[in-house]
PDB file of C-alpha atoms in Angstrom:
ATOM      1  CA  PHE V 197      33.056 -26.114 -28.881  1.00 39.00           C
ATOM      2  CA  LEU V 198      31.258 -23.243 -28.330  1.00 43.00           C
ATOM      3  CA  THR V 199      28.506 -23.251 -25.328  1.00 42.00           C
ATOM      4  CA  THR V 200      25.459 -20.975 -25.463  1.00 43.00           C
ATOM      5  CA  LYS V 201      24.882 -18.345 -22.847  1.00 41.00           C
ATOM      6  CA  THR V 202      21.923 -20.138 -21.319  1.00 42.00           C
ATOM      7  CA  GLU V 203      24.113 -23.379 -20.935  1.00 46.00           C
ATOM      8  CA  HIS V 204      26.745 -21.403 -19.141  1.00 41.00           C
ATOM      9  CA  MET V 205      24.143 -19.783 -16.833  1.00 43.00           C
ATOM     10  CA  ASP V 206      22.675 -23.128 -15.985  1.00 46.00           C
ATOM     11  CA  THR V 207      26.298 -24.724 -15.120  1.00 45.00           C
ATOM     12  CA  ILE V 208      26.846 -21.501 -12.793  1.00 41.00           C
ATOM     13  CA  SER V 209      23.369 -21.995 -11.332  1.00 42.00           C
ATOM     14  CA  ASN V 210      23.974 -25.743 -10.549  1.00 45.00           C
ATOM     15  CA  ALA V 211      27.313 -24.727  -9.172  1.00 45.00           C
ATOM     16  CA  ILE V 212      25.785 -22.496  -6.808  1.00 44.00           C
ATOM     17  CA  GLU V 213      22.867 -24.576  -5.778  1.00 49.00           C
ATOM     18  CA  ASN V 214      24.997 -27.742  -5.238  1.00 49.00           C
ATOM     19  CA  GLN V 215      27.215 -25.920  -2.626  1.00 48.00           C
ATOM     20  CA  PRO V 216      26.987 -27.169   0.918  1.00 49.00           C
ATOM     21  CA  ILE V 217      25.116 -24.497   3.302  1.00 46.00           C
ATOM     22  CA  THR V 218      27.291 -23.591   5.900  1.00 50.00           C
ATOM     23  CA  LYS V 219      26.041 -22.597   9.388  1.00 44.00           C
ATOM     24  CA  GLU V 220      27.025 -18.985   8.558  1.00 52.00           C
ATOM     25  CA  MET V 221      25.096 -18.913   5.305  1.00 50.00           C
ATOM     26  CA  ASP V 222      21.814 -20.602   7.356  1.00 43.00           C
ATOM     27  CA  GLU V 223      22.051 -17.649  10.107  1.00 47.00           C
ATOM     28  CA  GLN V 224      22.112 -15.030   7.250  1.00 48.00           C
ATOM     29  CA  LYS V 225      18.881 -16.287   5.591  1.00 54.00           C
ATOM     30  CA  GLU V 226      16.296 -13.745   5.949  1.00 53.00           C
ATOM     31  CA  LYS V 227      13.437 -14.392   8.681  1.00 59.00           C
ATOM     32  CA  ARG V 228       9.936 -13.668   7.251  1.00 61.00           C
ATOM     33  CA  GLY V 229       7.072 -12.766   9.381  1.00 60.00           C
ATOM     34  CA  THR V 230       3.928 -14.665   8.944  1.00 68.00           C
ATOM     35  CA  GLY V 231       0.359 -13.905  10.158  1.00 71.00           C
ATOM     36  CA  ILE V 232      -1.182 -11.136  11.334  1.00 82.00           C
ATOM     37  CA  VAL V 233       0.570  -7.788  10.880  1.00 78.00           C
ATOM     38  CA  GLN V 234       1.967  -6.229  14.111  1.00 84.00           C
ATOM     39  CA  TRP V 235       0.332  -3.078  15.702  1.00 86.00           C
ATOM     40  CA  LYS V 236       3.641  -1.154  15.498  1.00 87.00           C
ATOM     41  CA  THR V 237       3.758  -1.738  11.779  1.00 82.00           C
ATOM     42  CA  TRP V 238       0.176  -0.251  11.402  1.00 84.00           C
ATOM     43  CA  GLU V 239       1.525   2.543  13.585  1.00 86.00           C
ATOM     44  CA  ALA V 240       4.636   3.261  11.442  1.00 86.00           C
ATOM     45  CA  TYR V 241       2.449   3.331   8.195  1.00 84.00           C
ATOM     46  CA  GLY V 242       0.071   5.726  10.017  1.00 87.00           C
ATOM     47  CA  MET V 243       2.637   8.198  11.070  1.00 88.00           C
ATOM     48  CA  ALA V 244       4.094   8.083   7.446  1.00 88.00           C
ATOM     49  CA  LEU V 245       0.731   8.909   6.204  1.00 88.00           C
ATOM     50  CA  GLY V 246       0.738  12.319   8.016  1.00 87.00           C
ATOM     51  CA  GLY V 247       0.196  11.442  11.741  1.00 87.00           C
ATOM     52  CA  LYS V 248      -3.003  11.130  13.727  1.00 89.00           C
ATOM     53  CA  SER V 249      -4.784  14.177  12.612  1.00 91.00           C
ATOM     54  CA  THR V 250      -4.435  13.075   9.153  1.00 91.00           C
ATOM     55  CA  LEU V 251      -5.518   9.606   9.953  1.00 89.00           C
ATOM     56  CA  LEU V 252      -8.689  11.268  11.681  1.00 92.00           C
ATOM     57  CA  PHE V 253      -9.341  13.558   8.912  1.00 93.00           C
ATOM     58  CA  PHE V 254      -9.207  10.726   6.306  1.00 92.00           C
ATOM     59  CA  PHE V 255     -11.654   8.371   8.432  1.00 93.00           C
ATOM     60  CA  LEU V 256     -14.074  11.352   8.982  1.00 96.00           C
ATOM     61  CA  PHE V 257     -14.159  12.099   5.235  1.00 95.00           C
ATOM     62  CA  PHE V 258     -14.480   8.428   4.451  1.00 95.00           C
ATOM     63  CA  ALA V 259     -17.726   8.256   6.830  1.00 97.00           C
ATOM     64  CA  ILE V 260     -18.965  11.356   5.370  1.00 96.00           C
ATOM     65  CA  THR V 261     -19.000   9.827   1.756  1.00 96.00           C
ATOM     66  CA  GLN V 262     -20.496   6.768   2.928  1.00 96.00           C
ATOM     67  CA  SER V 263     -23.012   8.486   4.733  1.00 96.00           C
ATOM     68  CA  GLY V 264     -24.123  10.413   1.928  1.00 96.00           C
ATOM     69  CA  LEU V 265     -24.204   7.350  -0.189  1.00 96.00           C
ATOM     70  CA  LEU V 266     -26.584   5.879   2.437  1.00 96.00           C
ATOM     71  CA  VAL V 267     -28.725   8.830   2.504  1.00 96.00           C
ATOM     72  CA  LEU V 268     -29.003   8.818  -1.288  1.00 95.00           C
ATOM     73  CA  ILE V 269     -30.024   5.384  -1.486  1.00 95.00           C
ATOM     74  CA  VAL V 270     -32.860   6.252   1.111  1.00 95.00           C
ATOM     75  CA  GLU V 271     -34.140   9.010  -0.867  1.00 93.00           C
ATOM     76  CA  VAL V 272     -34.190   7.170  -3.907  1.00 93.00           C
ATOM     77  CA  GLY V 273     -36.217   4.455  -2.454  1.00 93.00           C
ATOM     78  CA  THR V 274     -38.476   7.235  -0.879  1.00 92.00           C
ATOM     79  CA  TRP V 275     -38.746   8.879  -4.322  1.00 91.00           C
ATOM     80  CA  ALA V 276     -39.931   5.316  -5.813  1.00 91.00           C
ATOM     81  CA  GLU V 277     -42.469   4.798  -3.137  1.00 91.00           C
ATOM     82  CA  ALA V 278     -43.726   8.458  -3.613  1.00 88.00           C
ATOM     83  CA  PRO V 279     -47.258   8.490  -5.713  1.00 88.00           C
ATOM     84  CA  SER V 280     -46.518   8.542  -9.662  1.00 85.00           C
ATOM     85  CA  ASP V 281     -47.874  11.887 -10.029  1.00 84.00           C
ATOM     86  CA  SER V 282     -45.276  13.589  -7.585  1.00 84.00           C
ATOM     87  CA  GLN V 283     -42.555  11.302  -8.920  1.00 83.00           C
ATOM     88  CA  ASN V 284     -42.074  13.649 -11.975  1.00 83.00           C
ATOM     89  CA  THR V 285     -41.963  17.206  -9.935  1.00 86.00           C
ATOM     90  CA  GLY V 286     -38.846  19.229  -9.768  1.00 87.00           C
ATOM     91  CA  TYR V 287     -38.463  18.593  -5.905  1.00 89.00           C
ATOM     92  CA  TRP V 288     -37.595  15.022  -6.466  1.00 88.00           C
ATOM     93  CA  LEU V 289     -35.287  15.547  -9.252  1.00 88.00           C
ATOM     94  CA  SER V 290     -33.645  18.118  -7.613  1.00 92.00           C
ATOM     95  CA  ILE V 291     -32.929  16.208  -4.410  1.00 91.00           C
ATOM     96  CA  VAL V 292     -31.645  12.997  -6.380  1.00 91.00           C
ATOM     97  CA  LEU V 293     -29.608  14.806  -8.848  1.00 94.00           C
ATOM     98  CA  GLY V 294     -28.092  17.086  -6.211  1.00 95.00           C
ATOM     99  CA  MET V 295     -27.124  14.235  -3.990  1.00 95.00           C
ATOM    100  CA  SER V 296     -25.895  12.118  -6.663  1.00 96.00           C
ATOM    101  CA  ALA V 297     -23.619  14.999  -7.755  1.00 97.00           C
ATOM    102  CA  ALA V 298     -22.421  15.487  -4.099  1.00 96.00           C
ATOM    103  CA  VAL V 299     -21.531  11.705  -3.323  1.00 96.00           C
ATOM    104  CA  ILE V 300     -20.008  11.714  -7.000  1.00 97.00           C
ATOM    105  CA  LEU V 301     -17.774  14.480  -5.836  1.00 97.00           C
ATOM    106  CA  LEU V 302     -16.883  13.417  -2.566  1.00 96.00           C
ATOM    107  CA  SER V 303     -16.176   9.947  -3.877  1.00 96.00           C
ATOM    108  CA  ILE V 304     -13.694  11.379  -6.419  1.00 97.00           C
ATOM    109  CA  THR V 305     -12.222  13.535  -3.829  1.00 96.00           C
ATOM    110  CA  ARG V 306     -11.735  10.666  -1.486  1.00 95.00           C
ATOM    111  CA  ALA V 307      -9.962   8.554  -3.920  1.00 96.00           C
ATOM    112  CA  GLN V 308      -7.741  11.341  -5.068  1.00 97.00           C
ATOM    113  CA  MET V 309      -6.712  11.973  -1.248  1.00 94.00           C
ATOM    114  CA  THR V 310      -6.224   8.135  -0.647  1.00 93.00           C
ATOM    115  CA  PHE V 311      -4.065   7.990  -3.731  1.00 95.00           C
ATOM    116  CA  HIS V 312      -2.184  11.106  -2.718  1.00 94.00           C
ATOM    117  CA  LEU V 313      -1.779  10.123   0.934  1.00 92.00           C
ATOM    118  CA  LEU V 314      -0.659   6.543   0.289  1.00 91.00           C
ATOM    119  CA  ILE V 315       2.044   7.650  -2.424  1.00 93.00           C
ATOM    120  CA  GLU V 316       3.367  10.079   0.301  1.00 91.00           C
ATOM    121  CA  ALA V 317       3.351   7.793   2.758  1.00 90.00           C
ATOM    122  CA  SER V 318       5.340   5.429   0.544  1.00 88.00           C
ATOM    123  CA  LYS V 319       8.063   8.164  -0.380  1.00 90.00           C
ATOM    124  CA  ARG V 320       8.748   8.899   3.181  1.00 90.00           C
ATOM    125  CA  LEU V 321       9.110   5.170   4.093  1.00 87.00           C
ATOM    126  CA  HIS V 322      11.414   4.511   1.269  1.00 87.00           C
ATOM    127  CA  ASP V 323      13.341   7.694   2.282  1.00 89.00           C
ATOM    128  CA  GLN V 324      13.503   6.490   5.661  1.00 88.00           C
ATOM    129  CA  MET V 325      14.797   2.955   4.708  1.00 85.00           C
ATOM    130  CA  LEU V 326      17.154   4.540   2.109  1.00 87.00           C
ATOM    131  CA  ASN V 327      18.820   6.960   4.731  1.00 89.00           C
ATOM    132  CA  SER V 328      19.257   3.932   7.423  1.00 87.00           C
ATOM    133  CA  VAL V 329      20.813   2.049   4.682  1.00 86.00           C
ATOM    134  CA  LEU V 330      23.330   4.764   3.609  1.00 85.00           C
ATOM    135  CA  ARG V 331      24.064   5.422   7.142  1.00 88.00           C
ATOM    136  CA  SER V 332      24.704   1.909   8.039  1.00 85.00           C
ATOM    137  CA  ARG V 333      28.045   0.659   9.049  1.00 87.00           C
ATOM    138  CA  ILE V 334      30.104  -1.333   6.683  1.00 86.00           C
ATOM    139  CA  ASP V 335      29.355  -4.656   8.729  1.00 85.00           C
ATOM    140  CA  PHE V 336      26.040  -4.301   7.221  1.00 83.00           C
ATOM    141  CA  PHE V 337      27.116  -4.702   3.751  1.00 81.00           C
ATOM    142  CA  ASP V 338      29.300  -7.524   4.437  1.00 83.00           C
ATOM    143  CA  THR V 339      26.749  -9.566   6.190  1.00 84.00           C
ATOM    144  CA  ASN V 340      24.009  -8.859   3.934  1.00 82.00           C
ATOM    145  CA  PRO V 341      23.850  -9.777   0.318  1.00 83.00           C
ATOM    146  CA  LEU V 342      23.253  -6.964  -2.174  1.00 83.00           C
ATOM    147  CA  GLY V 343      20.546  -8.779  -3.769  1.00 83.00           C
ATOM    148  CA  ARG V 344      18.661  -9.173  -0.620  1.00 81.00           C
ATOM    149  CA  ILE V 345      19.000  -5.201   0.173  1.00 81.00           C
ATOM    150  CA  LEU V 346      17.871  -4.558  -3.426  1.00 83.00           C
ATOM    151  CA  ASN V 347      15.005  -6.936  -2.694  1.00 81.00           C
ATOM    152  CA  ARG V 348      14.094  -5.036   0.290  1.00 77.00           C
ATOM    153  CA  PHE V 349      13.811  -1.855  -1.613  1.00 77.00           C
ATOM    154  CA  SER V 350      11.586  -3.180  -4.409  1.00 77.00           C
ATOM    155  CA  ALA V 351       9.504  -5.372  -2.303  1.00 66.00           C
ATOM    156  CA  ASP V 352       8.643  -3.118   0.553  1.00 53.00           C
TER     157      ASP V 352
END
């Protein structure tokens, strides 16, 4: 009598699910935080991004890019309201094309900078987490299942 692999796995999972949950197993369940992200979490992520100066530079660059876009919108509106004989002059074309190129360049730079900063922050946080797990006592591995530790690395 041969059983298939899925039948065998179903039998194992049913046996595991039907085990009574002991007080010790219940205490080991991972607690999940719900609701608003705490300020210390944002602060830790900001420090992983590069600190206060990097955050300040990033927000200033973001503000400059958005301001440039707003000025471009205003200038296009002014160009549209200008008399039709002056709309085809090189003055308006140079202003609109120059500002459009500047906004596009700033936007691309901002996107690349954001990508780079976020990837580096993720690497730093991952490395810090790995160092703390590798340097933890054996008791940590005895009380926490390996799957939970691996899930932390893949989810966070």
